[in-house]
PDB file of C-alpha atoms and ligand atoms in Angstrom:
ATOM      1  CA  MET A 892      13.161   5.884  11.206  1.00 71.00           C
ATOM      2  CA  SER A 893      13.048   3.610   7.958  1.00 76.00           C
ATOM      3  CA  TRP A 894      13.638  -0.091   8.555  1.00 73.00           C
ATOM      4  CA  ASP A 895      14.555  -2.785   5.906  1.00 75.00           C
ATOM      5  CA  PRO A 896      13.520  -6.378   6.873  1.00 74.00           C
ATOM      6  CA  ASP A 897      16.095  -7.380   4.426  1.00 74.00           C
ATOM      7  CA  GLN A 898      19.427  -5.359   5.744  1.00 70.00           C
ATOM      8  CA  TYR A 899      18.562  -6.191   9.246  1.00 64.00           C
ATOM      9  CA  ALA A 900      18.232 -10.370   8.389  1.00 70.00           C
ATOM     10  CA  ARG A 901      21.815  -9.812   7.056  1.00 79.00           C
ATOM     11  CA  PHE A 902      23.652 -10.885  10.419  1.00 82.00           C
ATOM     12  CA  GLY A 903      20.403 -13.327  11.323  1.00 78.00           C
ATOM     13  CA  GLY A 904      21.907 -15.693  13.111  1.00 85.00           C
ATOM     14  CA  GLU A 905      24.302 -12.924  15.585  1.00 87.00           C
ATOM     15  CA  ARG A 906      21.462 -11.007  15.935  1.00 87.00           C
ATOM     16  CA  LEU A 907      19.351 -13.348  17.338  1.00 93.00           C
ATOM     17  CA  ARG A 908      22.125 -15.155  19.391  1.00 95.00           C
ATOM     18  CA  PRO A 909      21.316 -12.649  22.504  1.00 97.00           C
ATOM     19  CA  ALA A 910      17.179 -13.611  22.052  1.00 97.00           C
ATOM     20  CA  ARG A 911      18.308 -17.475  22.307  1.00 97.00           C
ATOM     21  CA  ASP A 912      19.889 -16.268  25.555  1.00 98.00           C
ATOM     22  CA  LEU A 913      17.225 -13.899  27.115  1.00 98.00           C
ATOM     23  CA  VAL A 914      14.304 -16.655  26.104  1.00 98.00           C
ATOM     24  CA  ALA A 915      16.166 -18.907  28.387  1.00 98.00           C
ATOM     25  CA  ALA A 916      17.482 -16.996  31.347  1.00 98.00           C
ATOM     26  CA  VAL A 917      13.513 -16.432  31.448  1.00 98.00           C
ATOM     27  CA  PRO A 918      12.319 -18.886  34.664  1.00 98.00           C
ATOM     28  CA  LEU A 919       8.731 -19.622  33.605  1.00 98.00           C
ATOM     29  CA  ALA A 920       7.134 -22.635  33.279  1.00 98.00           C
ATOM     30  CA  SER A 921       3.932 -21.799  30.987  1.00 97.00           C
ATOM     31  CA  PRO A 922       3.160 -18.161  30.441  1.00 98.00           C
ATOM     32  CA  ALA A 923       0.093 -17.816  29.060  1.00 98.00           C
ATOM     33  CA  ARG A 924       0.105 -14.450  27.400  1.00 98.00           C
ATOM     34  CA  ILE A 925       3.084 -12.394  26.346  1.00 98.00           C
ATOM     35  CA  ALA A 926       4.414  -9.389  24.605  1.00 98.00           C
ATOM     36  CA  ASP A 927       6.947  -8.961  22.654  1.00 98.00           C
ATOM     37  CA  LEU A 928       7.858  -5.362  22.447  1.00 98.00           C
ATOM     38  CA  GLY A 929       9.623  -4.198  19.362  1.00 98.00           C
ATOM     39  CA  CYS A 930       9.314  -7.372  17.700  1.00 98.00           C
ATOM     40  CA  GLY A 931      10.721  -6.225  14.175  1.00 96.00           C
ATOM     41  CA  ASP A 932      10.913  -9.073  11.963  1.00 94.00           C
ATOM     42  CA  GLY A 933       9.359 -11.683  14.352  1.00 97.00           C
ATOM     43  CA  ARG A 934      12.938 -13.862  14.695  1.00 95.00           C
ATOM     44  CA  ALA A 935      12.498 -13.066  18.253  1.00 97.00           C
ATOM     45  CA  THR A 936       9.004 -13.799  18.678  1.00 98.00           C
ATOM     46  CA  GLN A 937       9.524 -17.589  17.196  1.00 97.00           C
ATOM     47  CA  LEU A 938      11.879 -18.201  20.175  1.00 97.00           C
ATOM     48  CA  LEU A 939       8.877 -17.427  22.350  1.00 98.00           C
ATOM     49  CA  ALA A 940       6.417 -19.132  20.278  1.00 98.00           C
ATOM     50  CA  ALA A 941       8.852 -22.229  20.289  1.00 97.00           C
ATOM     51  CA  ARG A 942       9.764 -22.482  24.268  1.00 98.00           C
ATOM     52  CA  TRP A 943       5.824 -21.650  24.445  1.00 98.00           C
ATOM     53  CA  PRO A 944       4.159 -23.507  22.062  1.00 97.00           C
ATOM     54  CA  ALA A 945       1.030 -22.708  23.998  1.00 98.00           C
ATOM     55  CA  ALA A 946       1.633 -18.952  25.309  1.00 98.00           C
ATOM     56  CA  ARG A 947      -0.975 -16.193  23.070  1.00 98.00           C
ATOM     57  CA  ILE A 948       2.156 -13.994  21.684  1.00 98.00           C
ATOM     58  CA  VAL A 949       1.192 -10.108  20.432  1.00 98.00           C
ATOM     59  CA  GLY A 950       4.297  -8.470  18.725  1.00 98.00           C
ATOM     60  CA  VAL A 951       4.117  -4.631  19.198  1.00 98.00           C
ATOM     61  CA  ASP A 952       6.090  -2.339  17.092  1.00 98.00           C
ATOM     62  CA  SER A 953       5.873   0.674  15.169  1.00 97.00           C
ATOM     63  CA  SER A 954       7.462  -0.230  11.414  1.00 96.00           C
ATOM     64  CA  GLN A 955       4.793  -1.988   9.138  1.00 96.00           C
ATOM     65  CA  ALA A 956       7.373  -3.232   6.797  1.00 94.00           C
ATOM     66  CA  MET A 957       9.105  -4.923   9.958  1.00 94.00           C
ATOM     67  CA  LEU A 958       5.617  -6.792  10.870  1.00 97.00           C
ATOM     68  CA  ASP A 959       5.264  -7.321   7.746  1.00 96.00           C
ATOM     69  CA  ALA A 960       8.196  -9.633   7.810  1.00 95.00           C
ATOM     70  CA  ALA A 961       7.591 -11.114  10.797  1.00 97.00           C
ATOM     71  CA  ALA A 962       3.737 -12.085   9.608  1.00 97.00           C
ATOM     72  CA  ARG A 963       5.666 -13.754   6.971  1.00 96.00           C
ATOM     73  CA  LEU A 964       6.977 -16.494   9.256  1.00 96.00           C
ATOM     74  CA  GLY A 965       3.454 -18.182   9.672  1.00 95.00           C
ATOM     75  CA  LEU A 966       3.449 -17.900  13.125  1.00 97.00           C
ATOM     76  CA  ASP A 967       0.408 -18.283  15.588  1.00 94.00           C
ATOM     77  CA  ALA A 968       0.828 -14.880  16.589  1.00 97.00           C
ATOM     78  CA  THR A 969      -1.341 -11.355  17.192  1.00 98.00           C
ATOM     79  CA  TRP A 970       0.730  -8.555  15.268  1.00 98.00           C
ATOM     80  CA  GLN A 971       0.353  -5.031  16.172  1.00 97.00           C
ATOM     81  CA  CYS A 972       1.522  -1.825  14.540  1.00 98.00           C
ATOM     82  CA  ALA A 973       1.942   0.862  17.645  1.00 97.00           C
ATOM     83  CA  GLY A 974       4.270   2.953  19.389  1.00 98.00           C
ATOM     84  CA  ILE A 975       5.886   1.726  22.504  1.00 98.00           C
ATOM     85  CA  ASP A 976       5.561   4.649  23.812  1.00 96.00           C
ATOM     86  CA  ALA A 977       1.781   4.462  23.291  1.00 93.00           C
ATOM     87  CA  TRP A 978       1.306   1.304  24.849  1.00 96.00           C
ATOM     88  CA  ARG A 979      -0.920   0.653  27.321  1.00 95.00           C
ATOM     89  CA  PRO A 980      -2.314  -2.705  27.302  1.00 97.00           C
ATOM     90  CA  ASP A 981      -5.582  -3.757  28.413  1.00 95.00           C
ATOM     91  CA  ARG A 982      -4.841  -6.084  31.805  1.00 97.00           C
ATOM     92  CA  PRO A 983      -1.181  -7.354  32.213  1.00 98.00           C
ATOM     93  CA  PHE A 984       0.802  -9.742  30.266  1.00 98.00           C
ATOM     94  CA  ASP A 985       2.232 -13.581  32.036  1.00 98.00           C
ATOM     95  CA  LEU A 986       5.720 -12.358  30.594  1.00 98.00           C
ATOM     96  CA  VAL A 987       6.345  -8.647  28.231  1.00 98.00           C
ATOM     97  CA  PHE A 988       9.772  -9.242  26.500  1.00 98.00           C
ATOM     98  CA  SER A 989      11.580  -7.278  24.626  1.00 98.00           C
ATOM     99  CA  ASN A 990      15.649  -8.027  22.465  1.00 98.00           C
ATOM    100  CA  ALA A 991      16.951  -4.782  21.251  1.00 96.00           C
ATOM    101  CA  ALA A 992      14.115  -2.503  20.821  1.00 97.00           C
ATOM    102  CA  LEU A 993      13.850  -0.531  24.191  1.00 98.00           C
ATOM    103  CA  HIS A 994      17.243   1.637  23.530  1.00 97.00           C
ATOM    104  CA  TRP A 995      15.056   3.378  20.188  1.00 95.00           C
ATOM    105  CA  LEU A 996      13.106   4.928  23.038  1.00 97.00           C
ATOM    106  CA  SER A 997      13.933   7.971  24.924  1.00 95.00           C
ATOM    107  CA  GLY A 998      12.182   8.568  28.443  1.00 96.00           C
ATOM    108  CA  HIS A 999      13.291   5.266  30.432  1.00 98.00           C
ATOM    109  CA  GLU A1000      12.430   7.074  33.781  1.00 98.00           C
ATOM    110  CA  THR A1001       8.915   6.375  33.471  1.00 97.00           C
ATOM    111  CA  LEU A1002       8.970   3.315  30.437  1.00 98.00           C
ATOM    112  CA  PHE A1003      10.682   0.652  32.835  1.00 98.00           C
ATOM    113  CA  PRO A1004       8.116   1.588  35.429  1.00 98.00           C
ATOM    114  CA  ARG A1005       5.362   1.151  33.302  1.00 98.00           C
ATOM    115  CA  LEU A1006       6.846  -2.076  32.125  1.00 98.00           C
ATOM    116  CA  ALA A1007       7.004  -3.499  35.151  1.00 98.00           C
ATOM    117  CA  GLU A1008       3.658  -2.465  35.568  1.00 98.00           C
ATOM    118  CA  ALA A1009       2.218  -4.047  32.472  1.00 98.00           C
ATOM    119  CA  VAL A1010       3.358  -7.565  34.547  1.00 98.00           C
ATOM    120  CA  THR A1011       1.188  -9.607  35.904  1.00 98.00           C
ATOM    121  CA  PRO A1012       1.900 -10.768  39.972  1.00 98.00           C
ATOM    122  CA  GLY A1013       4.594 -13.808  39.623  1.00 98.00           C
ATOM    123  CA  GLY A1014       5.061 -12.918  35.824  1.00 98.00           C
ATOM    124  CA  ALA A1015       8.129 -11.394  34.451  1.00 98.00           C
ATOM    125  CA  LEU A1016       9.762  -8.364  32.507  1.00 98.00           C
ATOM    126  CA  ALA A1017      12.249 -10.217  30.314  1.00 98.00           C
ATOM    127  CA  VAL A1018      14.474  -7.330  28.563  1.00 98.00           C
ATOM    128  CA  GLN A1019      17.741  -6.608  26.346  1.00 98.00           C
ATOM    129  CA  MET A1020      19.586  -3.758  25.173  1.00 98.00           C
ATOM    130  CA  PRO A1021      23.035  -2.802  23.646  1.00 97.00           C
ATOM    131  CA  ARG A1022      25.430  -1.102  25.655  1.00 97.00           C
ATOM    132  CA  ASN A1023      27.978  -0.419  23.518  1.00 96.00           C
ATOM    133  CA  PHE A1024      27.747   2.748  22.324  1.00 96.00           C
ATOM    134  CA  ALA A1025      31.082   3.448  23.222  1.00 96.00           C
ATOM    135  CA  ALA A1026      32.179   1.217  21.079  1.00 97.00           C
ATOM    136  CA  PRO A1027      34.007   2.972  17.788  1.00 97.00           C
ATOM    137  CA  SER A1028      31.167   1.507  15.577  1.00 97.00           C
ATOM    138  CA  HIS A1029      28.691   4.344  17.545  1.00 97.00           C
ATOM    139  CA  ALA A1030      31.223   6.282  18.566  1.00 97.00           C
ATOM    140  CA  ALA A1031      33.014   7.231  15.287  1.00 98.00           C
ATOM    141  CA  LEU A1032      29.785   7.465  14.139  1.00 98.00           C
ATOM    142  CA  PHE A1033      28.641   9.917  16.376  1.00 97.00           C
ATOM    143  CA  ASP A1034      31.817  12.333  16.279  1.00 98.00           C
ATOM    144  CA  LEU A1035      31.378  11.802  11.985  1.00 98.00           C
ATOM    145  CA  ALA A1036      28.076  13.585  12.494  1.00 98.00           C
ATOM    146  CA  GLU A1037      28.795  15.603  14.592  1.00 98.00           C
ATOM    147  CA  SER A1038      31.928  17.433  12.052  1.00 98.00           C
ATOM    148  CA  PRO A1039      31.922  19.994  10.652  1.00 98.00           C
ATOM    149  CA  ARG A1040      31.209  18.433   7.163  1.00 97.00           C
ATOM    150  CA  TRP A1041      27.648  17.547   8.782  1.00 98.00           C
ATOM    151  CA  ARG A1042      26.760  18.300  11.912  1.00 97.00           C
ATOM    152  CA  SER A1043      23.916  21.498  11.138  1.00 97.00           C
ATOM    153  CA  ARG A1044      22.151  18.474   9.185  1.00 97.00           C
ATOM    154  CA  LEU A1045      22.612  15.565  11.268  1.00 98.00           C
ATOM    155  CA  ALA A1046      24.167  16.135  15.162  1.00 98.00           C
ATOM    156  CA  GLY A1047      20.230  16.137  16.606  1.00 97.00           C
ATOM    157  CA  LEU A1048      19.719  12.665  15.439  1.00 97.00           C
ATOM    158  CA  VAL A1049      23.314  11.507  18.183  1.00 97.00           C
ATOM    159  CA  ARG A1050      22.406   9.869  21.374  1.00 94.00           C
ATOM    160  CA  ARG A1051      25.629   9.873  22.476  1.00 95.00           C
ATOM    161  CA  GLU A1052      24.139   7.287  25.248  1.00 93.00           C
ATOM    162  CA  PRO A1053      20.594   5.621  24.525  1.00 96.00           C
ATOM    163  CA  VAL A1054      21.257   3.132  27.422  1.00 98.00           C
ATOM    164  CA  ALA A1055      22.330   3.754  31.522  1.00 98.00           C
ATOM    165  CA  ASP A1056      24.200   1.674  33.524  1.00 97.00           C
ATOM    166  CA  PRO A1057      23.172  -1.718  35.164  1.00 98.00           C
ATOM    167  CA  VAL A1058      22.532   0.041  38.285  1.00 98.00           C
ATOM    168  CA  TRP A1059      20.160   2.333  37.292  1.00 98.00           C
ATOM    169  CA  TYR A1060      17.946  -0.017  35.666  1.00 98.00           C
ATOM    170  CA  TYR A1061      18.193  -2.279  39.332  1.00 98.00           C
ATOM    171  CA  ASP A1062      17.132   1.064  40.894  1.00 98.00           C
ATOM    172  CA  VAL A1063      14.340   1.795  38.885  1.00 98.00           C
ATOM    173  CA  LEU A1064      12.873  -1.533  39.248  1.00 98.00           C
ATOM    174  CA  ALA A1065      13.930  -3.228  42.402  1.00 98.00           C
ATOM    175  CA  SER A1066      11.240  -1.295  44.543  1.00 96.00           C
ATOM    176  CA  ARG A1067       8.505  -2.492  41.286  1.00 97.00           C
ATOM    177  CA  MET A1068       9.927  -6.587  41.466  1.00 98.00           C
ATOM    178  CA  ARG A1069      10.288  -9.379  43.591  1.00 98.00           C
ATOM    179  CA  SER A1070      13.845 -10.176  41.792  1.00 98.00           C
ATOM    180  CA  VAL A1071      16.227  -8.377  39.264  1.00 98.00           C
ATOM    181  CA  GLU A1072      18.437 -10.020  37.784  1.00 98.00           C
ATOM    182  CA  ILE A1073      21.069  -7.775  35.614  1.00 98.00           C
ATOM    183  CA  TRP A1074      24.013  -8.601  33.458  1.00 98.00           C
ATOM    184  CA  GLU A1075      25.877  -7.899  30.535  1.00 98.00           C
ATOM    185  CA  THR A1076      27.827  -9.978  27.955  1.00 98.00           C
ATOM    186  CA  GLU A1077      30.563  -8.862  25.130  1.00 98.00           C
ATOM    187  CA  TYR A1078      29.641 -11.456  22.385  1.00 97.00           C
ATOM    188  CA  LEU A1079      33.142 -11.319  19.820  1.00 97.00           C
ATOM    189  CA  HIS A1080      31.707 -11.359  16.226  1.00 95.00           C
ATOM    190  CA  ALA A1081      33.828 -13.321  14.115  1.00 95.00           C
ATOM    191  CA  LEU A1082      31.803 -11.110  10.486  1.00 95.00           C
ATOM    192  CA  SER A1083      32.534 -11.620   6.829  1.00 94.00           C
ATOM    193  CA  GLY A1084      32.027  -9.459   3.582  1.00 94.00           C
ATOM    194  CA  GLU A1085      33.804  -6.749   2.610  1.00 94.00           C
ATOM    195  CA  ARG A1086      33.083  -4.044   5.143  1.00 95.00           C
ATOM    196  CA  PRO A1087      30.610  -5.857   7.723  1.00 96.00           C
ATOM    197  CA  VAL A1088      30.741  -3.110  10.244  1.00 97.00           C
ATOM    198  CA  VAL A1089      29.471  -1.127   8.085  1.00 97.00           C
ATOM    199  CA  ASP A1090      26.516  -3.360   6.588  1.00 95.00           C
ATOM    200  CA  TRP A1091      26.133  -4.165  10.230  1.00 94.00           C
ATOM    201  CA  LEU A1092      25.083  -0.754  11.072  1.00 95.00           C
ATOM    202  CA  LYS A1093      23.531  -0.004   8.446  1.00 93.00           C
ATOM    203  CA  GLY A1094      20.461  -2.665   8.870  1.00 88.00           C
ATOM    204  CA  THR A1095      19.958  -0.342  12.643  1.00 89.00           C
ATOM    205  CA  TRP A1096      22.264   3.220  13.988  1.00 92.00           C
ATOM    206  CA  LEU A1097      23.391   4.195  10.900  1.00 96.00           C
ATOM    207  CA  ARG A1098      19.868   4.396   8.843  1.00 94.00           C
ATOM    208  CA  PRO A1099      18.407   7.792  10.339  1.00 95.00           C
ATOM    209  CA  PHE A1100      21.494   9.536   9.536  1.00 97.00           C
ATOM    210  CA  LEU A1101      21.238   8.445   5.956  1.00 97.00           C
ATOM    211  CA  ASP A1102      17.791   8.533   5.814  1.00 96.00           C
ATOM    212  CA  ALA A1103      18.122  12.961   6.479  1.00 97.00           C
ATOM    213  CA  LEU A1104      20.837  13.141   3.824  1.00 98.00           C
ATOM    214  CA  PRO A1105      20.251  13.497  -0.309  1.00 97.00           C
ATOM    215  CA  ARG A1106      20.980  10.117  -1.658  1.00 96.00           C
ATOM    216  CA  GLU A1107      24.406  11.609  -3.055  1.00 97.00           C
ATOM    217  CA  GLU A1108      25.574  13.323   0.020  1.00 98.00           C
ATOM    218  CA  ALA A1109      24.550   9.741   2.053  1.00 98.00           C
ATOM    219  CA  ASP A1110      26.782   8.294   0.051  1.00 98.00           C
ATOM    220  CA  ALA A1111      29.629  10.170   1.156  1.00 98.00           C
ATOM    221  CA  PHE A1112      28.916  10.138   4.604  1.00 98.00           C
ATOM    222  CA  GLU A1113      28.265   5.892   4.720  1.00 98.00           C
ATOM    223  CA  ALA A1114      32.111   6.581   2.792  1.00 98.00           C
ATOM    224  CA  GLU A1115      33.495   8.025   5.047  1.00 98.00           C
ATOM    225  CA  TYR A1116      32.613   6.300   8.336  1.00 98.00           C
ATOM    226  CA  ALA A1117      33.288   2.770   6.006  1.00 98.00           C
ATOM    227  CA  ASP A1118      36.956   4.073   6.213  1.00 98.00           C
ATOM    228  CA  LEU A1119      36.280   4.809  10.133  1.00 98.00           C
ATOM    229  CA  MET A1120      35.290   1.245  10.136  1.00 98.00           C
ATOM    230  CA  ALA A1121      38.311  -0.357   8.131  1.00 97.00           C
ATOM    231  CA  ALA A1122      40.813   1.945  10.213  1.00 97.00           C
ATOM    232  CA  ALA A1123      39.089   0.767  14.136  1.00 98.00           C
ATOM    233  CA  TYR A1124      37.712  -2.800  13.020  1.00 98.00           C
ATOM    234  CA  PRO A1125      40.577  -4.582  10.535  1.00 97.00           C
ATOM    235  CA  ARG A1126      39.527  -7.531   8.706  1.00 97.00           C
ATOM    236  CA  ARG A1127      42.204 -10.385   9.797  1.00 97.00           C
ATOM    237  CA  ALA A1128      44.682 -12.456   7.265  1.00 96.00           C
ATOM    238  CA  ASP A1129      41.775 -15.214   7.021  1.00 96.00           C
ATOM    239  CA  GLY A1130      39.068 -12.813   5.935  1.00 96.00           C
ATOM    240  CA  VAL A1131      37.565 -12.520   9.623  1.00 97.00           C
ATOM    241  CA  THR A1132      36.442  -8.875  11.000  1.00 97.00           C
ATOM    242  CA  LEU A1133      36.427  -9.820  14.682  1.00 98.00           C
ATOM    243  CA  PHE A1134      32.798  -7.350  16.174  1.00 97.00           C
ATOM    244  CA  PRO A1135      33.372  -6.815  19.964  1.00 97.00           C
ATOM    245  CA  PHE A1136      29.352  -6.573  21.340  1.00 97.00           C
ATOM    246  CA  ARG A1137      28.484  -5.397  24.802  1.00 98.00           C
ATOM    247  CA  ARG A1138      24.333  -5.942  25.259  1.00 98.00           C
ATOM    248  CA  LEU A1139      22.515  -4.944  28.623  1.00 98.00           C
ATOM    249  CA  PHE A1140      19.616  -7.677  29.594  1.00 98.00           C
ATOM    250  CA  ILE A1141      17.395  -7.494  32.532  1.00 99.00           C
ATOM    251  CA  VAL A1142      15.340  -9.925  33.859  1.00 98.00           C
ATOM    252  CA  ALA A1143      12.919  -9.254  36.811  1.00 98.00           C
ATOM    253  CA  MET A1144       9.896 -10.878  38.781  1.00 98.00           C
ATOM    254  CA  ARG A1145       7.038  -9.192  39.590  1.00 98.00           C
TER     255      ARG A1145
HETATM  256  C1  LIG B1214      16.854  -4.532  16.462  1.00 65.54           C
HETATM  257  S1  LIG B1214      14.902  -4.744  15.859  1.00 65.54           S
HETATM  258  C2  LIG B1214      14.523  -6.095  17.122  1.00 65.54           C
HETATM  259  C3  LIG B1214      13.799  -6.934  16.433  1.00 65.54           C
HETATM  260  C4  LIG B1214      13.462  -7.910  17.129  1.00 65.54           C
HETATM  261  N1  LIG B1214      13.016  -7.668  18.529  1.00 65.54           N
HETATM  262  C5  LIG B1214      14.561  -8.583  17.304  1.00 65.54           C
HETATM  263  O1  LIG B1214      15.218  -9.449  18.160  1.00 65.54           O
HETATM  264  O2  LIG B1214      15.088  -9.188  16.241  1.00 65.54           O
HETATM  265  C6  LIG B1214      13.532  -3.169  16.299  1.00 65.54           C
HETATM  266  C7  LIG B1214      13.111  -2.912  16.589  1.00 65.54           C
HETATM  267  O3  LIG B1214      12.052  -2.102  17.064  1.00 65.54           O
HETATM  268  C8  LIG B1214      11.009  -1.379  16.605  1.00 65.54           C
HETATM  269  N2  LIG B1214      10.978   0.089  16.934  1.00 65.54           N
HETATM  270  C9  LIG B1214      11.744   0.575  17.527  1.00 65.54           C
HETATM  271  N3  LIG B1214      11.853   1.622  18.489  1.00 65.54           N
HETATM  272  C10 LIG B1214       9.613   1.464  18.580  1.00 65.54           C
HETATM  273  C11 LIG B1214       9.143   1.999  18.877  1.00 65.54           C
HETATM  274  N4  LIG B1214       8.590   3.561  19.383  1.00 65.54           N
HETATM  275  N5  LIG B1214       7.796   1.390  19.377  1.00 65.54           N
HETATM  276  C12 LIG B1214       7.372   0.418  18.980  1.00 65.54           C
HETATM  277  N6  LIG B1214       8.919  -0.212  18.118  1.00 65.54           N
HETATM  278  C13 LIG B1214       9.836   0.299  17.607  1.00 65.54           C
HETATM  279  C14 LIG B1214      11.274  -1.248  15.176  1.00 65.54           C
HETATM  280  O4  LIG B1214      10.939  -0.884  14.225  1.00 65.54           O
HETATM  281  C15 LIG B1214      12.146  -2.542  14.880  1.00 65.54           C
HETATM  282  O5  LIG B1214      11.472  -3.818  14.963  1.00 65.54           O
END
C-alpha cells in the first residue's frame, strides 16, 4: 500500500491524541531503548522522545515516504525501513511501542507473542489499534468493495476484522507478561471540511482500494463512497461532522 504523509497529516491532531494517551499510560521511568513499530511520519516517535529524552529510539516502518517525513523532524532517532513481519531485533527493547500500525498486519497469534519476547524483563509492550471496523466508515467501504460493480477487483482487499476482541489479546499475553492492561476508548472527533470522513479514510483505509483501480474508476469508487459517508455522517448546522472512532489499547509489562 502507498502511504501519503501529507494526506495522513491532514488530521494530525486527532490522530495523535491516542498516541499521547498511550505514551502517558506506560509506567516506565527511564527506558534506555525504545522501538517504535510502524513509526510512520515520526509524530508519535516525537512524543516518545519528549517523554524519555535519554532513550535511544529506533523507528521501524515499511514506507520510505513516511520515513522520509520522519527524518525531516530532526529527532535523535534511528529510522529503519523494514517490515514488522520480519522484525527480529538482536536484543530486546525496554519499550516496544506501536501506535495505529499493527492492524495492518495479519497473523496476530504469532505477532503478539513475538513482540512480547522482544521486551526486556521489567519492560513494556504498548500498542494502540483502531477497533471500529464495524462502523459505517469501514463497513460501508467493505460493502461497496464487495458490491457487484467492484467485487471482481476489490473484494480481495476487504479485511473485515483485522483486530480481535480485547479478551483475545489478554489471553495471548497473560501467560507471557507479568501484567496486562487493556482498555478501549471511543473518541468523538469533531471534524471540519466538506467531506472529512472520506478525507480521513483516504489517508489510511481507503488508500489500497483506490490504488487498485485506474484513475477514472478510482474517482467513481470514491464518489460512491463519499455519498455513503455523507448519509452516514451528516454535516451538522454548525459545519461540524462528528466521527466516533473506537480504539483498543494494550500496556503489558514483562
Ligand atoms: C496509520 S500509520 C501510523 C503511524 C504512526 N505510528 C502514528 O502513530 O502516527 C501506519 C504506519 O504503519 C506502517 N506499516 C503498515 N504495515 C507495516 C508493516 N507490515 N511493516 C512496517 N510498517 C508497516 C505504514 O507504513 C504506516 O506508516
